[in-house]
Coordinates of C-alpha atoms and ligand atoms in Angstrom, one line a residue:
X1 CA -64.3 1.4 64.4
X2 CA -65.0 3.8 67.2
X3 CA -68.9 2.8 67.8
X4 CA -69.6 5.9 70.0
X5 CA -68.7 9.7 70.3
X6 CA -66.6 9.0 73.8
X7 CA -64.9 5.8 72.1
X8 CA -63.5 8.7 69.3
X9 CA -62.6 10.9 72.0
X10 CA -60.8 8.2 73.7
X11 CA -59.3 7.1 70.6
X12 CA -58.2 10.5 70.3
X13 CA -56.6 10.7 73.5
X14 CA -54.9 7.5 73.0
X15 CA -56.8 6.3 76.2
X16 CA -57.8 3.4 74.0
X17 CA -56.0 1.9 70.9
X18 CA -57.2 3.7 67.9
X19 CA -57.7 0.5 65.9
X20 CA -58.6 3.0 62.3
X21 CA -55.4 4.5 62.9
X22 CA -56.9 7.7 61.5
X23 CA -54.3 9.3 59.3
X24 CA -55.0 5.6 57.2
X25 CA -58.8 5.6 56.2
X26 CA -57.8 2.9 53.8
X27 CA -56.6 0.3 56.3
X28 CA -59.3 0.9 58.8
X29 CA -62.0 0.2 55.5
X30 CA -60.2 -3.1 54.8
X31 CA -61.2 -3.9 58.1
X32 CA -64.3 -3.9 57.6
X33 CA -64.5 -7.2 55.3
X34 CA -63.8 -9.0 58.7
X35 CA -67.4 -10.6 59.8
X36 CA -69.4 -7.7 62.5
X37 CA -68.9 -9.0 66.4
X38 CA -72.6 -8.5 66.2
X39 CA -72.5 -11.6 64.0
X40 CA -70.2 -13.8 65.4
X41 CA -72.6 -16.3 67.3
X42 CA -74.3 -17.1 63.4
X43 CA -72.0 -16.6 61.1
X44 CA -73.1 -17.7 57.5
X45 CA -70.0 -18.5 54.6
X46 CA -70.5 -20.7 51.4
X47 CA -68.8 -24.3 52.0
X48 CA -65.9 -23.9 49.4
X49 CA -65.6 -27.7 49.4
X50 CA -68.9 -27.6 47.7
X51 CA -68.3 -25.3 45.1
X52 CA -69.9 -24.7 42.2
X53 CA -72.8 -25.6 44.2
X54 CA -74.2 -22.5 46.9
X55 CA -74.0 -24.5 50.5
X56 CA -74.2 -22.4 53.5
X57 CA -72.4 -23.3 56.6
X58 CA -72.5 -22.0 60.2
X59 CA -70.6 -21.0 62.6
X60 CA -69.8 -19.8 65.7
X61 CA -66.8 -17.5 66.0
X62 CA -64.9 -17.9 69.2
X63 CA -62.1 -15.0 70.0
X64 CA -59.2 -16.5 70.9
X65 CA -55.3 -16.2 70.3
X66 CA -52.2 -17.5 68.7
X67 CA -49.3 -17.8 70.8
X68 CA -46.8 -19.2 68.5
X69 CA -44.6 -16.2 69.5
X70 CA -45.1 -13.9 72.2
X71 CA -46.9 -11.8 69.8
X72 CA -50.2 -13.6 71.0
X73 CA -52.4 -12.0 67.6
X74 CA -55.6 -12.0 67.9
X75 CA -57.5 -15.0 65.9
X76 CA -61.4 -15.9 65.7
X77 CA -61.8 -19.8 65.6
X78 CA -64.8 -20.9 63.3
X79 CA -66.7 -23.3 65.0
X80 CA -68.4 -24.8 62.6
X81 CA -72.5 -25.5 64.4
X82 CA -73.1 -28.8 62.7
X83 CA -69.7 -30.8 64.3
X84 CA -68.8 -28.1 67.4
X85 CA -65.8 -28.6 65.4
X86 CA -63.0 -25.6 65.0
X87 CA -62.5 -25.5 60.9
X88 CA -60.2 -22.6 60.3
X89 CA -58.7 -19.8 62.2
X90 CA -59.1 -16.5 60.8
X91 CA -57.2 -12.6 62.4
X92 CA -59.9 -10.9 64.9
X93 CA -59.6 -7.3 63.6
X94 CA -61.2 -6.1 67.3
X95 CA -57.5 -7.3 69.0
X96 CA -55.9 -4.4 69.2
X97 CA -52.4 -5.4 69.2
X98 CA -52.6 -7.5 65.8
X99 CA -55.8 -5.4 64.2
X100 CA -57.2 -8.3 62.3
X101 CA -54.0 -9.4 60.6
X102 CA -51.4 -12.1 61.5
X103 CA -48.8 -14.0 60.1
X104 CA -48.8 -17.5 58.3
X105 CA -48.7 -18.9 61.3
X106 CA -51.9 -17.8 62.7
X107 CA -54.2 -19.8 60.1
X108 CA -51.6 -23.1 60.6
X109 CA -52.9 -23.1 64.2
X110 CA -55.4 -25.4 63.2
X111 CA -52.7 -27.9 61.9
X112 CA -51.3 -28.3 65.1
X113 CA -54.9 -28.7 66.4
X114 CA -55.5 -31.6 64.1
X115 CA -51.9 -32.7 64.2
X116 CA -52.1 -36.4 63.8
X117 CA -49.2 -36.9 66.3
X118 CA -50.6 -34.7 68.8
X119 CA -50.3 -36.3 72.5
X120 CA -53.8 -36.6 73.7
X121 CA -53.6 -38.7 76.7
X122 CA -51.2 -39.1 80.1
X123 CA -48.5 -41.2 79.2
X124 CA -45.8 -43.4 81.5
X125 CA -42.6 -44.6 80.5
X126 CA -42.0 -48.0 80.8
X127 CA -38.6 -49.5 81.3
X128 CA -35.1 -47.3 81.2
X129 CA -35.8 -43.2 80.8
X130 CA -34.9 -42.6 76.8
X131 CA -35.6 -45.7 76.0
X132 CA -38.8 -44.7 73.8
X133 CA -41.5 -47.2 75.9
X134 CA -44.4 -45.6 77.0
X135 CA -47.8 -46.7 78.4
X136 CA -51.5 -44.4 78.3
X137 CA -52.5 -43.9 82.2
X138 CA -55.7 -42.0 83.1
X139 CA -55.2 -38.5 84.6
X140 CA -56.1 -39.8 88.1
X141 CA -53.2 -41.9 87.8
X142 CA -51.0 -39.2 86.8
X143 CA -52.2 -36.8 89.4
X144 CA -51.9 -39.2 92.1
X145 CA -48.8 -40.5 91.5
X146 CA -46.7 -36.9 90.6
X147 CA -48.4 -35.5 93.7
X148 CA -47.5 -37.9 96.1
X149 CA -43.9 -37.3 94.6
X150 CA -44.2 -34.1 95.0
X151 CA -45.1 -34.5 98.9
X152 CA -42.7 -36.6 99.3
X153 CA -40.2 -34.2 98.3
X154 CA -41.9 -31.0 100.4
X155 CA -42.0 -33.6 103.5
X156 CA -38.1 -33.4 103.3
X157 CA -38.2 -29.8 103.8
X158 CA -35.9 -29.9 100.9
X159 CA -36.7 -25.8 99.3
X160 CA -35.5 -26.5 96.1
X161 CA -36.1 -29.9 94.6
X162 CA -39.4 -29.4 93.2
X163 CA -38.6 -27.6 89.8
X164 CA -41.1 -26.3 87.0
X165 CA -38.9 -25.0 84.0
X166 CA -40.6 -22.6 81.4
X167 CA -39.8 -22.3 77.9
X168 CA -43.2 -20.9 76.4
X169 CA -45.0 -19.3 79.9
X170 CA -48.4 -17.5 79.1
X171 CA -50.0 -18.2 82.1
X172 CA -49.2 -14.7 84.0
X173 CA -47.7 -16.0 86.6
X174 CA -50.1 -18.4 88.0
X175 CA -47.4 -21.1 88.2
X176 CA -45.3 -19.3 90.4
X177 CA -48.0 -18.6 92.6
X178 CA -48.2 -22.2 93.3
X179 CA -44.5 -22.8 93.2
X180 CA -44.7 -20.3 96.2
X181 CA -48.0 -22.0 97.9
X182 CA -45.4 -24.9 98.7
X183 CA -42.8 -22.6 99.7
X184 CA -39.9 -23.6 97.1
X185 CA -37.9 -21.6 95.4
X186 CA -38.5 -23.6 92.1
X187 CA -39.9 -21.6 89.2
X188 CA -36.5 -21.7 86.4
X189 CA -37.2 -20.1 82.7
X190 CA -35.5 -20.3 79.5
X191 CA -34.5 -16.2 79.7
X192 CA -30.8 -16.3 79.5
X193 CA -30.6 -17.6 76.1
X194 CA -32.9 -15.2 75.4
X195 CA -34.0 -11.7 76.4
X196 CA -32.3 -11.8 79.8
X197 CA -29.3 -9.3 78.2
X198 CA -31.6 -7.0 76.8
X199 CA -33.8 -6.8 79.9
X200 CA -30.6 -6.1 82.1
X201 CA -29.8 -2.8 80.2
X202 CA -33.4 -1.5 80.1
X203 CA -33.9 -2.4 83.3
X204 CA -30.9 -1.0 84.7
X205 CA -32.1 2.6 83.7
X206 CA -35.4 2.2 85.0
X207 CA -36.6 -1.0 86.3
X208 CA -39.2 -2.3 83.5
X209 CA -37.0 -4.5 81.8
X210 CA -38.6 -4.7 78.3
X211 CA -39.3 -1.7 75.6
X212 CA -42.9 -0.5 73.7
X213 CA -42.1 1.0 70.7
X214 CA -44.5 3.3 69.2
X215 CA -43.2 2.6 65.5
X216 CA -46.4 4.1 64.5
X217 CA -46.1 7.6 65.4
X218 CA -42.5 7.5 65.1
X219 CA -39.6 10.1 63.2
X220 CA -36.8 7.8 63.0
X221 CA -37.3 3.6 64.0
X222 CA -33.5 2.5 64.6
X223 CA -34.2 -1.6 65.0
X224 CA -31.3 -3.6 66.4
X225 CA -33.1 -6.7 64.9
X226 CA -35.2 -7.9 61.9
X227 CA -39.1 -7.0 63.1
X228 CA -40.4 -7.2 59.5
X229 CA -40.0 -11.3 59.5
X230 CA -38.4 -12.7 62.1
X231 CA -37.9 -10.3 65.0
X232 CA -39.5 -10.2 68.7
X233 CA -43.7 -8.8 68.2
X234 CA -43.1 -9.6 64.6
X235 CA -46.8 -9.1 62.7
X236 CA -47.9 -6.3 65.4
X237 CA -44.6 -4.6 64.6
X238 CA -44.4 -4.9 61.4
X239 CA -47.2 -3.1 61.0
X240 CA -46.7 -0.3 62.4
X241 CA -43.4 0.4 61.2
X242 CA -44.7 0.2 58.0
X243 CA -47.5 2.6 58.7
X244 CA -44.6 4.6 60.2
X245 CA -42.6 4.5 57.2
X246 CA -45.5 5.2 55.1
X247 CA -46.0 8.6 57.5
X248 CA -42.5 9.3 56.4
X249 CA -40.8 7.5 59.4
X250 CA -37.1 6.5 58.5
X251 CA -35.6 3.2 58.7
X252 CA -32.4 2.3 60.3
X253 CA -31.6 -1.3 60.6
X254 CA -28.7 -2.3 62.9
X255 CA -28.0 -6.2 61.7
X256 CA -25.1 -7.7 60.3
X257 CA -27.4 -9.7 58.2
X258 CA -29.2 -8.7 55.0
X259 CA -32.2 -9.3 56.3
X260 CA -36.0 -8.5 54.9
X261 CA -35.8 -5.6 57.6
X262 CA -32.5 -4.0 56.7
X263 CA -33.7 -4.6 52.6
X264 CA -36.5 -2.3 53.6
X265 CA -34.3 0.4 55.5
X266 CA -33.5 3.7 54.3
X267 CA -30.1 3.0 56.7
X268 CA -28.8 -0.6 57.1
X269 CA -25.7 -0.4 58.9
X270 CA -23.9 -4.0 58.8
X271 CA -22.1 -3.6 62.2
X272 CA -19.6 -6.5 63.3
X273 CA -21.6 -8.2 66.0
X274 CA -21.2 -7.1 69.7
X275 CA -19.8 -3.9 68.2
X276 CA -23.4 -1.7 68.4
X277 CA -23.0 0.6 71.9
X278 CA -19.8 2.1 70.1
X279 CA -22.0 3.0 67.5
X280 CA -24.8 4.2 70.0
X281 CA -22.5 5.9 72.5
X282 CA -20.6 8.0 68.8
X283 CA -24.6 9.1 68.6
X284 CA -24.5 10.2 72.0
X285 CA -21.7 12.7 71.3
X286 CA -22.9 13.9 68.9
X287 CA -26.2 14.5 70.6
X288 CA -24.5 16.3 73.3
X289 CA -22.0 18.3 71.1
X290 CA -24.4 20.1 69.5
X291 CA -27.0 20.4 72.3
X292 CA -29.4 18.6 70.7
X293 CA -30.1 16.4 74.2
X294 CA -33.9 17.0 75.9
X295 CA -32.8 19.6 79.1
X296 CA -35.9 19.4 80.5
X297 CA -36.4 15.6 80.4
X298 CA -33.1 15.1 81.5
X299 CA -33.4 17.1 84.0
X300 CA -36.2 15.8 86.0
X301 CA -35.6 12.4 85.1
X302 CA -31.7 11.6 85.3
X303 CA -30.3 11.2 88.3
X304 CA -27.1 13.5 87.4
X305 CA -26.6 15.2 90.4
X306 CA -26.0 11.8 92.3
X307 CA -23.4 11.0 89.2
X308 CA -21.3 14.4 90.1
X309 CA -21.8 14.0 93.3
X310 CA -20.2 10.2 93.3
X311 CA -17.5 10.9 90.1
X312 CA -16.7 14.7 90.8
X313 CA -17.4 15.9 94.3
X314 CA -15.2 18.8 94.1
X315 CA -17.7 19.7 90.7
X316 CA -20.2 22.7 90.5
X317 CA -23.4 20.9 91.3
X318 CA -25.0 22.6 87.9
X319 CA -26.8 20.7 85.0
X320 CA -24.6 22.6 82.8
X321 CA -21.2 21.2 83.9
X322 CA -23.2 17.5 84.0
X323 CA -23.4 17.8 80.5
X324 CA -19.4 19.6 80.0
X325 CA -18.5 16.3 82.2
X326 CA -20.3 14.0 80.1
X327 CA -19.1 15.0 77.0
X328 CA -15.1 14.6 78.2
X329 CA -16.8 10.8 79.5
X330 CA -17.4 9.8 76.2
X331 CA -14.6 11.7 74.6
X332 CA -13.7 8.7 72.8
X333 CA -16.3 8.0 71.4
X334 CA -15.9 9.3 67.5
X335 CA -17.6 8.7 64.9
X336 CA -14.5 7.3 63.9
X337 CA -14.0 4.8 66.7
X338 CA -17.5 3.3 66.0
X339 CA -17.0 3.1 62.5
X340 CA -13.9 1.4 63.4
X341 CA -15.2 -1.1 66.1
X342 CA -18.2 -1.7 63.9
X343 CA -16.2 -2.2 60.6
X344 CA -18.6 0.3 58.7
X345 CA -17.0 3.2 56.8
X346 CA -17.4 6.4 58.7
X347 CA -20.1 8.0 56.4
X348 CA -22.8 5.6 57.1
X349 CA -21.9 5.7 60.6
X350 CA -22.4 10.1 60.6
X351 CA -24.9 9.6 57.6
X352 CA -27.6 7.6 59.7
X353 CA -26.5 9.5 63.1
X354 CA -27.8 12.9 61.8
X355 CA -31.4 11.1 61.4
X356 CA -31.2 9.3 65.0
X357 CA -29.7 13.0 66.5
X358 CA -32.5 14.6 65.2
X359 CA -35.5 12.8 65.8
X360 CA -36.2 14.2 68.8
X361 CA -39.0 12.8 70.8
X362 CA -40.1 10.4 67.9
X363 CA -37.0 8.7 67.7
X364 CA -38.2 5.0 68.3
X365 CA -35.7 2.1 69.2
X366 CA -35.8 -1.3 69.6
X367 CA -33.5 -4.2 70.5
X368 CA -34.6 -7.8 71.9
X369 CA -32.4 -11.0 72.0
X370 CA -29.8 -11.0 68.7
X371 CA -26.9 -8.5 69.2
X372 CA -28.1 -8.4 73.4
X373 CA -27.8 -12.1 74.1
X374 CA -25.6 -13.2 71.1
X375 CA -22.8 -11.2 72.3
X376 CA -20.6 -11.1 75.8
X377 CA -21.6 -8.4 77.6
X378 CA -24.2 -7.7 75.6
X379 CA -26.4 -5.8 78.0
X380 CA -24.7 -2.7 77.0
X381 CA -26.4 -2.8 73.8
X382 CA -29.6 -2.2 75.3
X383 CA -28.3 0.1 78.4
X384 CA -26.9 2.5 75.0
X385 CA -29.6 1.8 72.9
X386 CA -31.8 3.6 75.6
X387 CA -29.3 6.0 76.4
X388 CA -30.0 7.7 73.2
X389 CA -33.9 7.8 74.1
X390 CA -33.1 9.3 77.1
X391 CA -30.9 12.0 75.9
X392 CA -33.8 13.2 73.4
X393 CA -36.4 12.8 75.7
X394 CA -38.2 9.8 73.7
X395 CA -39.0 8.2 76.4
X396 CA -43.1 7.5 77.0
X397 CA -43.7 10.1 74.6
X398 CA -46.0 9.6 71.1
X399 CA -43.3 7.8 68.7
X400 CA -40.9 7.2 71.1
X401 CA -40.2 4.2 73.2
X402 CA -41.8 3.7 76.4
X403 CA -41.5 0.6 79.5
X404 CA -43.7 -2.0 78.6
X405 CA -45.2 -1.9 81.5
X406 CA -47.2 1.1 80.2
X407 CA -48.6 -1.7 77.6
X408 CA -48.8 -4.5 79.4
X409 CA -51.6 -5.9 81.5
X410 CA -50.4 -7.5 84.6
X411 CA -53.2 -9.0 87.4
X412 CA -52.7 -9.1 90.7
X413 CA -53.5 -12.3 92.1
X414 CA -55.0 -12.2 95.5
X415 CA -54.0 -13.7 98.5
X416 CA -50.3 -13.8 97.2
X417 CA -48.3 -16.6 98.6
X418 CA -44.9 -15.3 100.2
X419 CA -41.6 -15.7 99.2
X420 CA -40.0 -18.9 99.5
X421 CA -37.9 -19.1 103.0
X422 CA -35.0 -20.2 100.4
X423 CA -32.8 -20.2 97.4
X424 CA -32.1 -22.5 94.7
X425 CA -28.2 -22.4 93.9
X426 CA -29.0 -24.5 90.8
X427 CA -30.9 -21.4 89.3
X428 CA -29.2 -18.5 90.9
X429 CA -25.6 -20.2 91.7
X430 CA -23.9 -17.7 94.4
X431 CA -20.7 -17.2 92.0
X432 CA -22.5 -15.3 89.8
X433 CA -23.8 -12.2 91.7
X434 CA -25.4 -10.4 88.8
X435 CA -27.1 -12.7 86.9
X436 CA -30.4 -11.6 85.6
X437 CA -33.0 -14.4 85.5
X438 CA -32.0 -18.0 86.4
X439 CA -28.8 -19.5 84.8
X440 CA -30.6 -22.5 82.9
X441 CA -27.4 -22.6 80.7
X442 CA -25.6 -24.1 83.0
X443 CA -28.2 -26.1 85.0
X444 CA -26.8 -29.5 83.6
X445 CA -23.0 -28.5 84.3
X446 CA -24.0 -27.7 87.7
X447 CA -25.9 -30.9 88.4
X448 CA -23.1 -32.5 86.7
X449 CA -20.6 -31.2 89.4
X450 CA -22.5 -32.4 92.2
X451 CA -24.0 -29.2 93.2
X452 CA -27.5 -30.1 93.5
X453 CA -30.5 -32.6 92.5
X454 CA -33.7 -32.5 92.0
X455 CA -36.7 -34.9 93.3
X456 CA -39.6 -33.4 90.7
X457 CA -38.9 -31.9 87.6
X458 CA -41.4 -29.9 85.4
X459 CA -41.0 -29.1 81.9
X460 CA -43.6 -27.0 80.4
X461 CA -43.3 -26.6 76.3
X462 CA -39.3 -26.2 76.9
X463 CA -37.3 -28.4 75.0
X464 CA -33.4 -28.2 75.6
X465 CA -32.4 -31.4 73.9
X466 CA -32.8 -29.4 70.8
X467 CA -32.9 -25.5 71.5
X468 CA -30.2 -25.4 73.7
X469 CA -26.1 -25.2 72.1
X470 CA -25.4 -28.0 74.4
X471 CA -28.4 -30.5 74.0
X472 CA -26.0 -33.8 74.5
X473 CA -25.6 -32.1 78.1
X474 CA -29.2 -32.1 78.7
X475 CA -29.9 -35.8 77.5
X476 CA -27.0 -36.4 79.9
X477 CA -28.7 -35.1 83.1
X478 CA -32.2 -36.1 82.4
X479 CA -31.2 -40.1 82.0
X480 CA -29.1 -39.6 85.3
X481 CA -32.1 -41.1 87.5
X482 CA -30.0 -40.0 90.4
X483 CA -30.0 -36.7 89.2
X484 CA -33.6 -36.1 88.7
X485 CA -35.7 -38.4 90.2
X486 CA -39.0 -38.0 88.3
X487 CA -39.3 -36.3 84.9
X488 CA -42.5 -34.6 83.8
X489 CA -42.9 -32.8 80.4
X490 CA -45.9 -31.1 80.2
X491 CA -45.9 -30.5 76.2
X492 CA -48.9 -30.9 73.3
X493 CA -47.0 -32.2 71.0
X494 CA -44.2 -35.0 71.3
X495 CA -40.5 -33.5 71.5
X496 CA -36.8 -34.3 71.8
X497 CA -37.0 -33.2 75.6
X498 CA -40.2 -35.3 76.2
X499 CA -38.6 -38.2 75.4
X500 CA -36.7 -38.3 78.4
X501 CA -38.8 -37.9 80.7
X502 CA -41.4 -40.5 83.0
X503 CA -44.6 -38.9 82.1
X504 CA -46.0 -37.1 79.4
X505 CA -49.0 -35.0 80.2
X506 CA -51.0 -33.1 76.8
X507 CA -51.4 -29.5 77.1
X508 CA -53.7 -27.3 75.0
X509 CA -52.4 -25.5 72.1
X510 CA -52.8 -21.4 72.8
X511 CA -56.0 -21.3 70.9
X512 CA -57.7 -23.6 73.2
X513 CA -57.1 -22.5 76.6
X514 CA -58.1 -19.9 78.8
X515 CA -54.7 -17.9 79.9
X516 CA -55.2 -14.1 79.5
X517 CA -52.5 -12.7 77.3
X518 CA -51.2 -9.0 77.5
X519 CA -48.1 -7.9 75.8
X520 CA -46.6 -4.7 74.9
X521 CA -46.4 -5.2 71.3
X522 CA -47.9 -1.5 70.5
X523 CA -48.5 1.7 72.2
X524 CA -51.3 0.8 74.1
X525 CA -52.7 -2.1 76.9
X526 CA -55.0 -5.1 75.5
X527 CA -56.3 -7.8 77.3
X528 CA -56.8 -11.4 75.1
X529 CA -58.2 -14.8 76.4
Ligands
SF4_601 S1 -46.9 -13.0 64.8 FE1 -46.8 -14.6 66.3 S2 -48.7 -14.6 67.5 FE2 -49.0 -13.4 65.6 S3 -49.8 -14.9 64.1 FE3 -47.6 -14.9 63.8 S4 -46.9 -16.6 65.2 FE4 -49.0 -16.1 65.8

């Protein structure tokens, strides 16, 4: 689709996505059935309602995205000239994360949009919290009477009773910026039931706390997860380890579960959940046994003189005795002992390792939530995961895994608040010293023991009451009116979580706002509105 000879030489030099992928003419030339950008603002299609009779409709096409996963695929909504009405949502083959395609979900967007039950208006509750009465207020009413709430709370000087709690985010940020404008520490997020583990062992070896896998380009793709169906990036992934595994890529599927991934693998190793870094540290040997490790990566980009210096002082200081040391460090590790902890037999375990050992810099991994939140300590999973990237030197390279902060688009927002001149105890509770992202598992336990209240409390498309293991312990603290003294659930849709709360304010579905989305869902940075 490269319009102009510098757009193929960028392509080339992957300065821009390649969205042909040029080693698969075939895919690019499907493309092509999508509608031309140059046609977008008058697009012409026959009414199918009208069929067998020829009507021609028109419409607009407005890019826009899905964001019923994090994925946020690209999507065109036809906006049908005649009503200004959105009739259908269609890929937008120019995003180049999703390339045109998307999953079912993408089309359905336009249920929710025309979801008869869809909250369209402020609401109040009348009479007890949870008690199901509500009453429609104007915004002005709703504005007023949360902000003077809210200033009534900041007048305290109280730094942490003004609380806006994330599930679904996708505003980049913006929301903390104003949490920090009033100087509290109030910004919680769902995280640790989901992809805080993972993030703690990426981000312990080197700060960006998320992976970008280049499937694509990739030798060997070892998943610790199900990306085909149900996995983290799902369609933008799946696509690409397809393409890779139709370039000759091989599959290995960590997952305990016959999923639709693992069906697909040329690998699928069953392991007993929690069980994985045994398998990934066996790998390790074995990549160090027989030398197979990256020298020159490691050398410039582990910091393995401070590890001699601070476990064997009295060592030569020489890469060559890091790596004699290292080997009696994992000593244990056997293919044996993995196949053991994992409850696989041996073969599989030294059968799929020879692939992984030998990928080299196009060995691509991937782990996110599943076996790295599901499991205690599992961090590790991650930390090992990458461990093996780093030893071949896979790391930012083409097919290997990079930070996703190569991929990702972040804005800086100007005239940044600073830090609030506190800390919230209820999200970051002083006994636990090395938590990663605020403990919102425990936020009603805590409440429940006294440690803290809060005066305003924002819910934005996060609903506990049902996604949480302990949803009887939410209801609990949002009817204590003592507890939380005003309830606001910012959601588009009605929800078990909204229910308890004292107002309801309608959000827009992702497809109509205006958020930028950026996610590192390929080997390569996009922007989307
Ligand atoms: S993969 Fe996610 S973002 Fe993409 S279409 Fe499906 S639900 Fe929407």
């Amino acid at each position: 689709m490269a319009d102009s000879l510098i757009e193929e030489l960028a392509q080339k030099l992957r300065i821009i996505p390649n969205l042909d992928r040029e080693h698969s003419p075939e895919s690019g030339a499907a493309l092509r059935k999508f509608p031309s950008p140059d046609d977008w603002h008058d697009h012409v299609e026959l009414d199918a309602n009208e069929w067998p009779k020829r009507v021609e409709r028109r419409y607009s096409l407005v890019p826009t995205t899905c964001f019923n996963c994090e994925s946020a695929c690209g999507m065109l909504a036809y906006v049908d000239k005649e009503s200004g009405q959105v009739t259908k949502f269609e890929g937008n083959p120019q995003h180049p994360g999703s390339r045109g395609r998307t999953c079912a979900k993408g089309p359905a967007t336009i249920n929710q949009i025309q979801d008869t039950e869809r909250i369209m208006h402020p609401m109040r509750r009348i009479g007890r919290r949870g008690a199901g009465g509500w009453e429609r207020i104007s915004w002005d009413e709703a504005l007023d009477e949360i902000s003077a709430k809210i200033r009534a709370s900041l007048k305290t000087g109280a730094k942490d009773r003004v609380v806006y709690h994330v599930g679904r985010p996708g505003h980049e940020g913006y929301a903390n910026r104003i949490l920090k404008a009033w100087g509290v520490d109030g910004h919680n997020s769902h995280t640790n039931i989901c992809s805080a583990g993972a993030r703690l062992g990426y981000g312990l070896w080197h700060k960006h706390d998320r992976p970008s896998p280049d499937h694509a380009n990739a030798k060997v793709i070892l998943l610790t997860s199900s990306h085909l169906e149900t996995g983290h990036y799902f369609n933008p992934h799946a696509q690409r380890i397809l393409e890779g595994m139709m370039d000759g890529a091989k599959l290995i599927v960590i997952d305990p579960r016959l999923s639709n991934t693992a069906a697909m693998a040329d690998h699928w190793l069953p392991t007993w959940p929690g069980s994985e870094p045994a398998l990934f540290l066996a790998w390790a040997k074995m990549i160090l046994e027989r030398g197979l490790y990256d020298r020159k990566f490691m050398q410039n980009w582990v910091n393995w003189e401070m590890w001699l210096d601070a476990a064997h002082p009295d060592e030569p200081r020489t890469f060559e005795r890091f790596i004699e040391l290292l080997l009696e460090e994992y000593a244990e590790y056997t293919p044996e002992f993995a196949a053991e902890e994992c409850r696989i037999p041996v073969e599989q375990v030294i059968e799929a390792g020879e692939a992984v050992i030998n990928a080299g810099s196009r060995l691509c991994t991937h782990v996110w939530r599943a076996a790295a939140i599901g499991n205690l300590g599992g961090w590790q999973v991650a930390r090992t995961l990458h461990l093996l990237n780093v030893l071949t030197g896979s790391v930012g390279t083409e097919g290997g895994t990079a930070p996703n902060s190569w991929s990702k688009f972040k804005p800086e927002l100007f005239d940044n608040p600073p830090d609030p001149d506190g800390w919230n105890e209820l999200h970051y509770p002083p006994e636990y010293t090395l938590s990663h992202y605020e403990m919102s598992p425990i936020l009603p336990h805590l409440v429940k023991d006294g440690r803290g209240t809060m005066d305003v409390y924002f819910t934005r498309v996060f609903n506990p009451v049902w996604t949480y293991p302990d949803g009887f312990s939410w209801i609990e603290m949002l009817e204590n009116e003592e507890a939380i003294g005003c309830h606001i659930a910012l959601t588009p849709t009605w929800n078990e979580t909204a229910f308890f709360a004292d107002y309801v304010l309608p959000m827009g579905h992702a497809s109509e706002r205006h958020d930028i989305n950026s996610y590192a869902t390929s080997a390569g940075k996009w922007v989307a509105f």
